[in-house]
Amino acid sequence: MSDPAVSPSCELCEAAEFTRWFHRDDTCWVAECDSCDDPMVVWRHHGTEPSADELAHMKQRLTEAAEEVFGDTAWRIDEVRRTIPDHWHAHARIDRWSSFS
Ligand SMILES: [Zn+2]
Ligand SMILES: [Zn+2]
């Protein structure tokens, strides 16, 4: 099996613009996640192993969107892919529980 650049059945490959978009380029796009509303960076390539350069680029773009959304609130990059495990993406999440302590 070759590694296709896009998969016809993958909603991240589809990249439908039904939420707020922060950024797009040839490597990735950053938008509000359709399911949880947190900023999410999505690789332009259908697969799970971006290069170190691409990873650094995507995390930087996600950081810019997260700082715009969350401001001074602490947040972290969540790389766990729960619903679409075969296409690399990452969320920026605030720790909603620690803010109450
Ligand atoms: Zn989400
Ligand atoms: Zn995909």
XYZ file of C-alpha atoms and ligand atoms in Angstrom:
103
model
C 0.000 0.000 0.000
C 1.292 3.399 -0.865
C 0.651 6.343 1.414
C -1.983 8.483 -0.329
C -1.821 12.237 0.094
C -5.552 12.288 0.682
C -8.196 9.728 1.550
C -11.673 10.119 0.028
C -13.397 8.938 3.205
C -11.485 11.164 5.626
C -13.184 14.287 6.968
C -9.845 15.931 7.774
C -8.756 15.510 4.144
C -12.029 17.027 3.089
C -11.199 20.151 5.154
C -14.726 21.507 4.983
C -14.941 25.115 6.137
C -17.877 25.035 8.508
C -15.999 26.472 11.493
C -13.743 29.460 12.103
C -10.398 29.162 10.302
C -7.247 30.689 11.741
C -4.608 29.744 9.213
C -3.911 27.733 6.082
C -0.819 26.936 4.032
C 0.688 24.063 2.041
C 1.633 22.112 5.162
C -1.385 22.453 7.402
C -4.543 24.303 8.307
C -5.752 25.514 11.686
C -9.441 25.805 12.551
C -11.908 25.490 15.352
C -12.635 21.802 15.854
C -16.117 20.861 14.710
C -16.671 18.555 17.688
C -15.053 20.323 20.648
C -14.576 23.973 19.526
C -10.891 23.998 20.534
C -8.287 25.188 18.003
C -6.984 22.262 15.952
C -4.094 21.961 13.499
C -4.448 19.425 10.684
C -1.653 18.152 8.445
C -2.319 18.483 4.698
C -1.176 14.898 4.201
C -3.231 11.832 5.065
C -0.917 9.943 7.413
C 0.507 9.929 10.915
C 4.215 10.715 10.566
C 5.001 14.311 9.628
C 8.681 15.224 9.490
C 10.313 17.077 12.390
C 10.234 20.283 10.324
C 6.556 19.879 9.565
C 5.774 19.112 13.214
C 7.562 22.237 14.379
C 5.773 24.315 11.748
C 2.343 22.956 12.664
C 2.831 23.371 16.404
C 3.910 26.970 15.828
C 0.765 27.682 13.802
C -1.376 26.017 16.475
C 0.371 28.069 19.150
C -0.530 31.293 17.341
C -4.199 30.310 17.131
C -4.297 29.131 20.752
C -2.800 32.378 22.029
C -5.417 34.293 20.082
C -8.252 32.189 21.549
C -7.058 31.510 25.064
C -5.042 34.645 25.801
C -3.296 34.313 29.136
C -5.022 31.058 30.065
C -2.636 28.105 30.269
C -3.124 25.535 27.513
C -1.326 22.498 26.141
C -1.019 20.624 22.851
C -3.051 17.420 22.818
C -1.813 15.034 20.119
C -4.146 12.177 21.020
C -6.229 11.310 17.972
C -9.420 9.812 19.320
C -11.840 9.901 16.424
C -9.562 9.995 13.372
C -6.418 8.034 14.298
C -4.940 7.712 10.774
C -4.619 11.429 9.958
C -2.254 13.562 12.029
C -3.872 16.476 13.852
C -3.539 18.080 17.272
C -5.737 20.179 19.535
C -4.852 23.090 21.793
C -6.665 22.520 25.065
C -6.955 24.465 28.254
C -6.970 22.500 31.474
C -10.568 23.200 32.433
C -10.313 21.474 35.800
C -7.245 23.172 37.229
C -8.779 26.607 36.670
C -11.254 25.844 39.472
C -8.705 24.856 42.070
Zn -11.911 18.352 18.726
Zn -7.108 12.312 5.990
